[in-house]
mmCIF file of N, CA and C in Angstrom:
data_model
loop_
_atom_site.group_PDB
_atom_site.id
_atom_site.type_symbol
_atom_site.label_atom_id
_atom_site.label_comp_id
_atom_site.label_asym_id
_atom_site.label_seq_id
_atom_site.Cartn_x
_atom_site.Cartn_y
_atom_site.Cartn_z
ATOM 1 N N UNK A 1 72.349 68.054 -51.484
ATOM 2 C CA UNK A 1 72.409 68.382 -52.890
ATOM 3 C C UNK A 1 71.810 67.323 -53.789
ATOM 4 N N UNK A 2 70.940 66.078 -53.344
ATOM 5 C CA UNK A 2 70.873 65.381 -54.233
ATOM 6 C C UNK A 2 69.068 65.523 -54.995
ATOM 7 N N UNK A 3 68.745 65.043 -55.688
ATOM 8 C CA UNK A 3 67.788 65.515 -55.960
ATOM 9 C C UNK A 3 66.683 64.481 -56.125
ATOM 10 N N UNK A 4 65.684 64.421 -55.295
ATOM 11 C CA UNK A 4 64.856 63.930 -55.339
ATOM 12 C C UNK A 4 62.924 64.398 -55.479
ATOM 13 N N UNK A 5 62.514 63.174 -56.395
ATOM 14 C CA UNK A 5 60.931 62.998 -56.086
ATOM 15 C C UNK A 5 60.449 62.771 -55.073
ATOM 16 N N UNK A 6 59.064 63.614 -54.466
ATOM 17 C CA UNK A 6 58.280 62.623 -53.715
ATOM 18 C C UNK A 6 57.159 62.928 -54.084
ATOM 19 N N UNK A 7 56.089 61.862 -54.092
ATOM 20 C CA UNK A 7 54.799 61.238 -54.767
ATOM 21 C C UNK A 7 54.134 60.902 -53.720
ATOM 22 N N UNK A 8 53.285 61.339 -53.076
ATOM 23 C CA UNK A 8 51.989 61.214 -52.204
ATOM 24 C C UNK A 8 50.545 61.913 -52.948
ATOM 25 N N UNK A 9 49.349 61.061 -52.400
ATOM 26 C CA UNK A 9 48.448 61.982 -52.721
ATOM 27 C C UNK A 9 47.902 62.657 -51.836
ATOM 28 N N UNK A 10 48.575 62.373 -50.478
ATOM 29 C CA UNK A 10 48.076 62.963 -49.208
ATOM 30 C C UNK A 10 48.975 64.385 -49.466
ATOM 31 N N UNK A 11 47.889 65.918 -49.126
ATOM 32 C CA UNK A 11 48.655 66.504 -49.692
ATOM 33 C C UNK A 11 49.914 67.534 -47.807
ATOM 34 N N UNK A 12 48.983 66.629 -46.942
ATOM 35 C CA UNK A 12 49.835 67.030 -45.546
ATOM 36 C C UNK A 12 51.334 66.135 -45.463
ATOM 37 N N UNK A 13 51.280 65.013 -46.180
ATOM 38 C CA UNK A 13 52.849 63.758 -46.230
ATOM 39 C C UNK A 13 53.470 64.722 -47.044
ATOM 40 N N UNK A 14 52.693 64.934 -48.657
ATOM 41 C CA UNK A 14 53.395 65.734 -49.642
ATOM 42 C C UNK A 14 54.443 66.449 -49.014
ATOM 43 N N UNK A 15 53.705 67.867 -47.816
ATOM 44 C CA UNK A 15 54.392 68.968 -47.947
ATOM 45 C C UNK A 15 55.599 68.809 -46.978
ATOM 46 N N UNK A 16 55.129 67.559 -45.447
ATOM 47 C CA UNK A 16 55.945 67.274 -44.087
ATOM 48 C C UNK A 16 57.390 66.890 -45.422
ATOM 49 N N UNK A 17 56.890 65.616 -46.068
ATOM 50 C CA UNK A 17 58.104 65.038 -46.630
ATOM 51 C C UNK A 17 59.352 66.116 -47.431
ATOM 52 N N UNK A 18 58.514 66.600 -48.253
ATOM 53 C CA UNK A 18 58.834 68.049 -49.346
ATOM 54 C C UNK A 18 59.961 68.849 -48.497
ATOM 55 N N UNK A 19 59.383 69.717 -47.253
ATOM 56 C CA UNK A 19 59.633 70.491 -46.661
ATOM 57 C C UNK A 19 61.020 70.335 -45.742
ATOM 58 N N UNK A 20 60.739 68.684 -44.786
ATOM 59 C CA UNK A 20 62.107 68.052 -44.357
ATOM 60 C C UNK A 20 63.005 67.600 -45.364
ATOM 61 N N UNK A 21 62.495 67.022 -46.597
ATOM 62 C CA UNK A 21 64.363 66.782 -47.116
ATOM 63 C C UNK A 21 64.834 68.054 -47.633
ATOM 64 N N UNK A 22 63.552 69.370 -48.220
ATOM 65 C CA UNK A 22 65.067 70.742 -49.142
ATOM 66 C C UNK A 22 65.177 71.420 -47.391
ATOM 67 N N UNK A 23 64.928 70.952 -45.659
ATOM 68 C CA UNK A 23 65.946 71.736 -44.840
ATOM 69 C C UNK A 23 67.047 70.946 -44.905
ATOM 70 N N UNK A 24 67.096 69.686 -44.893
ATOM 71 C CA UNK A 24 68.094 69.112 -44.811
ATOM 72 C C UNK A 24 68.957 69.236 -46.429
ATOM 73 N N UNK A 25 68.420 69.631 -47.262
ATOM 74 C CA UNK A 25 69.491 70.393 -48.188
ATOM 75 C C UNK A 25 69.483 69.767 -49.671
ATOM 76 N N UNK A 26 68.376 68.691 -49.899
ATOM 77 C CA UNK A 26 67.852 68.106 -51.208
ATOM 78 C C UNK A 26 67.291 69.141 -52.045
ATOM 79 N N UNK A 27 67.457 68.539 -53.387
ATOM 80 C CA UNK A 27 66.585 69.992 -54.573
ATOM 81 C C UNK A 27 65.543 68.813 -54.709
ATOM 82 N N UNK A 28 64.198 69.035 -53.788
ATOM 83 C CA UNK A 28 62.998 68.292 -54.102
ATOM 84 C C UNK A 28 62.002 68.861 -55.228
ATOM 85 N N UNK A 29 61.749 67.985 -55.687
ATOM 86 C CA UNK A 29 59.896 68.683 -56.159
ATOM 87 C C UNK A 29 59.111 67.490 -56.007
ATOM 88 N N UNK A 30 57.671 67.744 -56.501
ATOM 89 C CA UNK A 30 57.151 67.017 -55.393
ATOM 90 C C UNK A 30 55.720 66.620 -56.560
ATOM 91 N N UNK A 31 55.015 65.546 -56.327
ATOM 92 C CA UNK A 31 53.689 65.039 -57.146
ATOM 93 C C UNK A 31 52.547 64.876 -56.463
ATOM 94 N N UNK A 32 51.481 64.754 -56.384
ATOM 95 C CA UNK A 32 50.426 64.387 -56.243
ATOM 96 C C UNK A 32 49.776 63.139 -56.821
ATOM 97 N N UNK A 33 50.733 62.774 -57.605
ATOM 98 C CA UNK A 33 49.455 61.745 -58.354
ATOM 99 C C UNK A 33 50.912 60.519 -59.313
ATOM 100 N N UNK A 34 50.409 59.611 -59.538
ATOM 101 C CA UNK A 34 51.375 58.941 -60.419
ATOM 102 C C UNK A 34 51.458 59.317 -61.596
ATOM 103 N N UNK A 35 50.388 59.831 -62.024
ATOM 104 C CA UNK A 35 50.611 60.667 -63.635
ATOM 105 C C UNK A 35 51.416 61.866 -63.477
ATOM 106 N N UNK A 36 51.129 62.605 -62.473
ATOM 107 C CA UNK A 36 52.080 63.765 -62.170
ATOM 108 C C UNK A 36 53.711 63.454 -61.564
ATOM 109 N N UNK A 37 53.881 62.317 -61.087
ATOM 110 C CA UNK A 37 55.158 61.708 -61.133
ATOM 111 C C UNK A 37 55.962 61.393 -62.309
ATOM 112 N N UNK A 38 55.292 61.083 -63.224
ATOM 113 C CA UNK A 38 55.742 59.961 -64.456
ATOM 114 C C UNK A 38 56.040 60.861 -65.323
ATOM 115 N N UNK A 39 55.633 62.181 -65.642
ATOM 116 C CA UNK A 39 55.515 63.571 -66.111
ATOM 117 C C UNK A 39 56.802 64.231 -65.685
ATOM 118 N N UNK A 40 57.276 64.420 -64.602
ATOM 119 C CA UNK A 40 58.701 65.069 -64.082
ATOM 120 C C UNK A 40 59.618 64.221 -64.478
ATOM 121 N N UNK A 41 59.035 62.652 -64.217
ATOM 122 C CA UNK A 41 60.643 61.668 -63.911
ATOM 123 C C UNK A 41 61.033 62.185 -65.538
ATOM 124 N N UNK A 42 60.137 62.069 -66.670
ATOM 125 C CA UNK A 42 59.994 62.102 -67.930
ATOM 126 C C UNK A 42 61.434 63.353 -68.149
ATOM 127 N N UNK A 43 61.020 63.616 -67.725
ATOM 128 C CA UNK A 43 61.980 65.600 -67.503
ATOM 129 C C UNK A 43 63.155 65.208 -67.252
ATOM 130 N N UNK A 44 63.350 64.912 -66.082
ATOM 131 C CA UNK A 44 64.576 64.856 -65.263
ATOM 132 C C UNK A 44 65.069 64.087 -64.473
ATOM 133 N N UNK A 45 66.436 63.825 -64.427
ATOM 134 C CA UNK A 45 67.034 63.066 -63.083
ATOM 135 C C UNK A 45 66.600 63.004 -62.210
ATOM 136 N N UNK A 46 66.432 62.161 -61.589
ATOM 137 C CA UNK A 46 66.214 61.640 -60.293
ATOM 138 C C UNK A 46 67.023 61.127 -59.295
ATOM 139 N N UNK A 47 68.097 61.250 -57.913
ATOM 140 C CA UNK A 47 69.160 60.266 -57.810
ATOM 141 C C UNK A 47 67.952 59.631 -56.475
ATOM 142 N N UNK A 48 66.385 59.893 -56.349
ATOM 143 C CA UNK A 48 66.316 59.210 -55.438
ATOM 144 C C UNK A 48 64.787 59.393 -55.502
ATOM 145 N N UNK A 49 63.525 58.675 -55.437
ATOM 146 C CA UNK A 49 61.922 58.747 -55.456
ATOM 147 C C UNK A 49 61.609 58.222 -54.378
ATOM 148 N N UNK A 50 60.613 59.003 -53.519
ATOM 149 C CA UNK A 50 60.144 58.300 -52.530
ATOM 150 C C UNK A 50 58.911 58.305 -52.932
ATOM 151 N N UNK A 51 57.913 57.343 -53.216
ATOM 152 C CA UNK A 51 56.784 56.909 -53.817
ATOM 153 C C UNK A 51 56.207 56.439 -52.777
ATOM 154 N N UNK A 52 54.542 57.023 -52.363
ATOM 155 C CA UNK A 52 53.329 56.577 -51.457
ATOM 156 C C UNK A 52 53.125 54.737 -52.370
ATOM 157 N N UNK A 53 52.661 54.254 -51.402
ATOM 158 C CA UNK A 53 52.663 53.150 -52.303
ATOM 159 C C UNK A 53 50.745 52.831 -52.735
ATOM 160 N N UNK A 54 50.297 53.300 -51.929
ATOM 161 C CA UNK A 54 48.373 53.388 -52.194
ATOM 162 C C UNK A 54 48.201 54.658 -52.632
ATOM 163 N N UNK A 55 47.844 54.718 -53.845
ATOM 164 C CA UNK A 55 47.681 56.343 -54.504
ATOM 165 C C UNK A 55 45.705 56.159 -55.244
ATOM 166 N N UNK A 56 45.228 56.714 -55.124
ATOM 167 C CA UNK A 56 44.180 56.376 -56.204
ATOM 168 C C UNK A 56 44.172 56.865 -57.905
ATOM 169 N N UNK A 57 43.962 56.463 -58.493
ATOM 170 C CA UNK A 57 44.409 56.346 -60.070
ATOM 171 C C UNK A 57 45.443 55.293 -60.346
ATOM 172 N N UNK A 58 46.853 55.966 -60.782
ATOM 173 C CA UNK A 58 47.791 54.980 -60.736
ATOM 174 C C UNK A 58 48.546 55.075 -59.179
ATOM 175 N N UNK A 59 48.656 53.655 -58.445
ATOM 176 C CA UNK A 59 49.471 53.490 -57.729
ATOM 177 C C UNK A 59 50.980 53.937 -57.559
ATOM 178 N N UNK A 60 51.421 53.479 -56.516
ATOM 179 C CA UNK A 60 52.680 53.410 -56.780
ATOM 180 C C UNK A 60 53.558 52.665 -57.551
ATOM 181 N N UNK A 61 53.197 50.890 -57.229
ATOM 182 C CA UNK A 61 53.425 49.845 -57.501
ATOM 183 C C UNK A 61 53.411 50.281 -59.492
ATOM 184 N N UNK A 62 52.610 50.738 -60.101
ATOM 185 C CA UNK A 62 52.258 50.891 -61.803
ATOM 186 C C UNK A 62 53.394 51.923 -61.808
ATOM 187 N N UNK A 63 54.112 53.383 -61.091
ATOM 188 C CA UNK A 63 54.209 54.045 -61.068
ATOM 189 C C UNK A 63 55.976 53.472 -60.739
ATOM 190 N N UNK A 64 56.489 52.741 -60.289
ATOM 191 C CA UNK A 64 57.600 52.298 -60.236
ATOM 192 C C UNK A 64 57.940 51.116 -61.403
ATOM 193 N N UNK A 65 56.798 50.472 -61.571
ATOM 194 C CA UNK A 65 56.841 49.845 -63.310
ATOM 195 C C UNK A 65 57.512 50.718 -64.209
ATOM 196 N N UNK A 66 56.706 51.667 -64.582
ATOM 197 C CA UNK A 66 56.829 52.163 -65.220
ATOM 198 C C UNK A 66 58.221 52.919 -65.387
ATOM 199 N N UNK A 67 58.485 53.187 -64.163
ATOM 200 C CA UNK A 67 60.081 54.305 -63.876
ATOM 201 C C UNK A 67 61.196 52.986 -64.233
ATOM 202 N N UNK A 68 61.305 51.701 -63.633
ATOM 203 C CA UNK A 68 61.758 50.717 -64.307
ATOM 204 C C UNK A 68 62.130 50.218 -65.524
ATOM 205 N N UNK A 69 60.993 51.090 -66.441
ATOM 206 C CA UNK A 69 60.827 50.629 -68.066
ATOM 207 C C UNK A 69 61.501 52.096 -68.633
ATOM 208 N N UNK A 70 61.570 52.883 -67.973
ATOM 209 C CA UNK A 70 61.864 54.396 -68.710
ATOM 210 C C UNK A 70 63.299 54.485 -69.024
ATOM 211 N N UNK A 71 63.584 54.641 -69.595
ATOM 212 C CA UNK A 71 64.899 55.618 -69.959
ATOM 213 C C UNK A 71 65.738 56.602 -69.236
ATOM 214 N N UNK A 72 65.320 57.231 -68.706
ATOM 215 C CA UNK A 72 65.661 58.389 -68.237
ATOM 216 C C UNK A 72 66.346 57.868 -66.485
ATOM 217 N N UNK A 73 65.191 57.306 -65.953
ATOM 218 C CA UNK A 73 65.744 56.954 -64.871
ATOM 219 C C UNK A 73 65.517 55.430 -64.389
ATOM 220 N N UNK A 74 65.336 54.588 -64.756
ATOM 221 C CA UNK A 74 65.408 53.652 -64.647
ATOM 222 C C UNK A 74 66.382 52.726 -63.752
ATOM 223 N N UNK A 75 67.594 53.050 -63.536
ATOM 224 C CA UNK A 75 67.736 52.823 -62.142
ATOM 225 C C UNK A 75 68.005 53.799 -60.841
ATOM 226 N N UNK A 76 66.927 54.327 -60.665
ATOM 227 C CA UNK A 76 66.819 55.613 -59.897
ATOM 228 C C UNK A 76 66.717 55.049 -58.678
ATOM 229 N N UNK A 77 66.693 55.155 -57.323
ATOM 230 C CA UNK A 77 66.406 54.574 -55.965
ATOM 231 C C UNK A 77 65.213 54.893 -55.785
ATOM 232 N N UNK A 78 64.296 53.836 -55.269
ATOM 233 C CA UNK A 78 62.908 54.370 -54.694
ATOM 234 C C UNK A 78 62.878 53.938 -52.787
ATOM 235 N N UNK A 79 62.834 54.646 -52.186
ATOM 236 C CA UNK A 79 62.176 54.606 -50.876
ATOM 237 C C UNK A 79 60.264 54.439 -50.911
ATOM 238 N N UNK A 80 59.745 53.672 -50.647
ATOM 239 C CA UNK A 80 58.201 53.133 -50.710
ATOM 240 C C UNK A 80 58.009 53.777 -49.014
ATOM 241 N N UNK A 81 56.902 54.776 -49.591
ATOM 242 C CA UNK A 81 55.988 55.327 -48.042
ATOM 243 C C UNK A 81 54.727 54.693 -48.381
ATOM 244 N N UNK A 82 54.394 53.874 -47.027
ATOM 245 C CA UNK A 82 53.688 53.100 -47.050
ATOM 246 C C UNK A 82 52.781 52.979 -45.642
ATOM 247 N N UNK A 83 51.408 52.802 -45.557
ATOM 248 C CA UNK A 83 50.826 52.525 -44.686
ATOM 249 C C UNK A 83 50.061 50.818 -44.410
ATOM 250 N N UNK A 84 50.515 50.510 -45.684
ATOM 251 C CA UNK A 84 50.010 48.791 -45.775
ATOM 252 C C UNK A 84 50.431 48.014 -44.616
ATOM 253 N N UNK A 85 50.001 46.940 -44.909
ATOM 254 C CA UNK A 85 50.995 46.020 -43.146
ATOM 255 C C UNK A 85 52.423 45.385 -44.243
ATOM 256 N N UNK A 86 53.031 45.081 -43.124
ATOM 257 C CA UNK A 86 54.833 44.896 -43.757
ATOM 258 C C UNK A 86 54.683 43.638 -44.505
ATOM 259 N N UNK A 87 53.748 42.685 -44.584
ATOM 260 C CA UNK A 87 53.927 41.625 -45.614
ATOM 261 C C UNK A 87 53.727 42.335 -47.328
ATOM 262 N N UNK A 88 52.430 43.031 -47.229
ATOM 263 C CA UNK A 88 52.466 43.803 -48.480
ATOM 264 C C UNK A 88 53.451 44.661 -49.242
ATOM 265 N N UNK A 89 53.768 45.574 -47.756
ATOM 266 C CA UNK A 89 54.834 46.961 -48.255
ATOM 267 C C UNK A 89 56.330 45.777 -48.972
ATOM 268 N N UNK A 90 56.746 44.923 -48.024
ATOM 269 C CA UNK A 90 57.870 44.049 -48.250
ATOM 270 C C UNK A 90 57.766 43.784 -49.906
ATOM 271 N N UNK A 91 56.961 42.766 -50.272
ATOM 272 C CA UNK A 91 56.497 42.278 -51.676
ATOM 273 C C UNK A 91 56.704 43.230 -52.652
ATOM 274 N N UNK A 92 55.559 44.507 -52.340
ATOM 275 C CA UNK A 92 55.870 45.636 -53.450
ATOM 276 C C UNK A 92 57.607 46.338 -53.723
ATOM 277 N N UNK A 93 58.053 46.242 -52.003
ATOM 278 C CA UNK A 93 59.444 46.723 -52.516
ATOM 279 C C UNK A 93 60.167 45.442 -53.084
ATOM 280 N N UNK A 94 60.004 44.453 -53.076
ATOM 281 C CA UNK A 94 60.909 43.445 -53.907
ATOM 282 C C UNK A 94 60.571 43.822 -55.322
ATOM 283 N N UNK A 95 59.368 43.843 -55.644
ATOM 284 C CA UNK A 95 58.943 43.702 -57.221
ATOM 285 C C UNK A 95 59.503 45.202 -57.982
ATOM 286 N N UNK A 96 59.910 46.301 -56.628
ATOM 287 C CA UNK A 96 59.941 47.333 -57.938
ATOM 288 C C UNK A 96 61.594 47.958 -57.500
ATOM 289 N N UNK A 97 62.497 46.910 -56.644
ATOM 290 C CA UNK A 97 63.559 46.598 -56.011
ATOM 291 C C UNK A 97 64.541 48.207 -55.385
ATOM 292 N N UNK A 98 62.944 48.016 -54.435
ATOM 293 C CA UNK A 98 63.316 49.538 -53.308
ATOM 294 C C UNK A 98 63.907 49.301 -52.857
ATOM 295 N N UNK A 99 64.649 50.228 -52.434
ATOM 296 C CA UNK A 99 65.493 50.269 -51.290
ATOM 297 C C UNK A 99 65.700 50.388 -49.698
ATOM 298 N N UNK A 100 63.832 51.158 -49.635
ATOM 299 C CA UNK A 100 63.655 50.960 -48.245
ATOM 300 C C UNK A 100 61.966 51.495 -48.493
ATOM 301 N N UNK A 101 61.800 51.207 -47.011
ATOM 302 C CA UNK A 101 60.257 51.556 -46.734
ATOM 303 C C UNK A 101 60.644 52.374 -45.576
ATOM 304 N N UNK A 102 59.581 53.410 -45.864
ATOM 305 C CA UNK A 102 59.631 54.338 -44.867
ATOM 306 C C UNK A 102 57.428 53.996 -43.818
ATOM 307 N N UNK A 103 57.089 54.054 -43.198
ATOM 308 C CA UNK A 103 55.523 53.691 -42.531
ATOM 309 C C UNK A 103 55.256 54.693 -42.284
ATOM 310 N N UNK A 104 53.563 55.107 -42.372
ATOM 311 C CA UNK A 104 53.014 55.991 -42.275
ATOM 312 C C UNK A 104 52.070 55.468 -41.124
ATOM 313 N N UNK A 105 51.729 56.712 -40.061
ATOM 314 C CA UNK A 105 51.704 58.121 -40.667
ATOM 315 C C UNK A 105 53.925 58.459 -40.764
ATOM 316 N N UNK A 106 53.672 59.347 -41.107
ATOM 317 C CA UNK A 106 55.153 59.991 -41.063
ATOM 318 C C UNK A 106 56.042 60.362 -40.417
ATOM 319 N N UNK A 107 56.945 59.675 -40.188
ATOM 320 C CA UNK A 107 58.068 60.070 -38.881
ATOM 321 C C UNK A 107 59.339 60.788 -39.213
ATOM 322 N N UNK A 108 59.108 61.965 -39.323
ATOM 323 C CA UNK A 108 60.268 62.485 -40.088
ATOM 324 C C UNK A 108 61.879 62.171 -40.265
ATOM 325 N N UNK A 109 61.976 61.699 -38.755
ATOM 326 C CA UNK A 109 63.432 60.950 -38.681
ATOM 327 C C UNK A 109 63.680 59.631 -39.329
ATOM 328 N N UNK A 110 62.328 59.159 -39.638
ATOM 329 C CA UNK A 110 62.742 58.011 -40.629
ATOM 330 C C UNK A 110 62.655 58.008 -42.028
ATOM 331 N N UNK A 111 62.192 58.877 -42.131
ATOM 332 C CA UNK A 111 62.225 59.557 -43.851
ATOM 333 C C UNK A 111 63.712 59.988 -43.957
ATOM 334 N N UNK A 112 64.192 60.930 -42.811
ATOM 335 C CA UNK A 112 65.573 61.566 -43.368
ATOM 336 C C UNK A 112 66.384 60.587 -43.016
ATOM 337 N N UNK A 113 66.626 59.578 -42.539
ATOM 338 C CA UNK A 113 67.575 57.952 -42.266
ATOM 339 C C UNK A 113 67.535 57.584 -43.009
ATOM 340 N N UNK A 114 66.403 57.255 -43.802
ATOM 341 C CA UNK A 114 65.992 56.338 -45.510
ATOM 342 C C UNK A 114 66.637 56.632 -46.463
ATOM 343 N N UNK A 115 66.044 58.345 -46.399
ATOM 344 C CA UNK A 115 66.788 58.856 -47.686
ATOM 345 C C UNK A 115 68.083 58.629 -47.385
ATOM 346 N N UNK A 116 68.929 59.452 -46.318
ATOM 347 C CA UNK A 116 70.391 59.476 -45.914
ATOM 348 C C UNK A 116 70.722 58.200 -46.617
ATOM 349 N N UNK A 117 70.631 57.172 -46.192
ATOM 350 C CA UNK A 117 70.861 55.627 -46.237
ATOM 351 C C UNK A 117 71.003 55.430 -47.760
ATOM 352 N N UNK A 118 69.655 55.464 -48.730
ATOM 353 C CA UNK A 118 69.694 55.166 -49.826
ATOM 354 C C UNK A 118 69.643 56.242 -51.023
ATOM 355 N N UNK A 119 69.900 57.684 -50.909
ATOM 356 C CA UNK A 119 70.225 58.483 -51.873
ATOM 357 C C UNK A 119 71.352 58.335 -52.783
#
């Protein structure tokens, strides 16, 4: 029941990610882009974002700034999907104070542990 973002621009992560958390029973919706993220969070609650962390346009990293500075959800949980090497992914989740990293490509059982863990 809890309700979460997810933000990829890959649109095969989008749908794997999308698709495994509403079986497991989340009210997801889902972005493509950090402008199209920043646009929903704008809308609505969030109790949980899982944010790609390499997006082209705005990143993730600008894209969790920003959710940081907002109103609305500002301390929302972010899970960082990430394909960087773990010194990078680590850093970005300190600076935008994730809660976990999930590695790509996508392992579905560690997406639904992450979330489980930090929703």
């Amino acid at each position: 029941g809890k309700r979460i973002l997810v933000v990829d621009d890959n649109p095969i992560n989008l749908d794997i990610a999308t698709e495994t958390l509403q079986l497991a029973g989340a009210d997801v919706d889902a972005a493509s882009s950090g402008r199209e993220a920043l646009e929903l969070l704008s809308g609505k609650l969030y109790d949980l974002v899982v944010l790609d962390l390499a997006m082209p346009g705005m990143d993730g990293l600008a894209v969790g700034r920003a959710l940081r500075t907002s109103d609305k959800n500002a301390n929302v949980g972010i899970v960082l999907f990430t394909a960087s090497d773990a010194a990078e992914a680590k850093q970005a989740a300190q600076q935008l104070g994730a809660k976990g990293l999930v590695a790509k490509p996508l392992d579905v059982d560690d997406l639904l542990r992450s979330v489980i863990k930090h929703a």
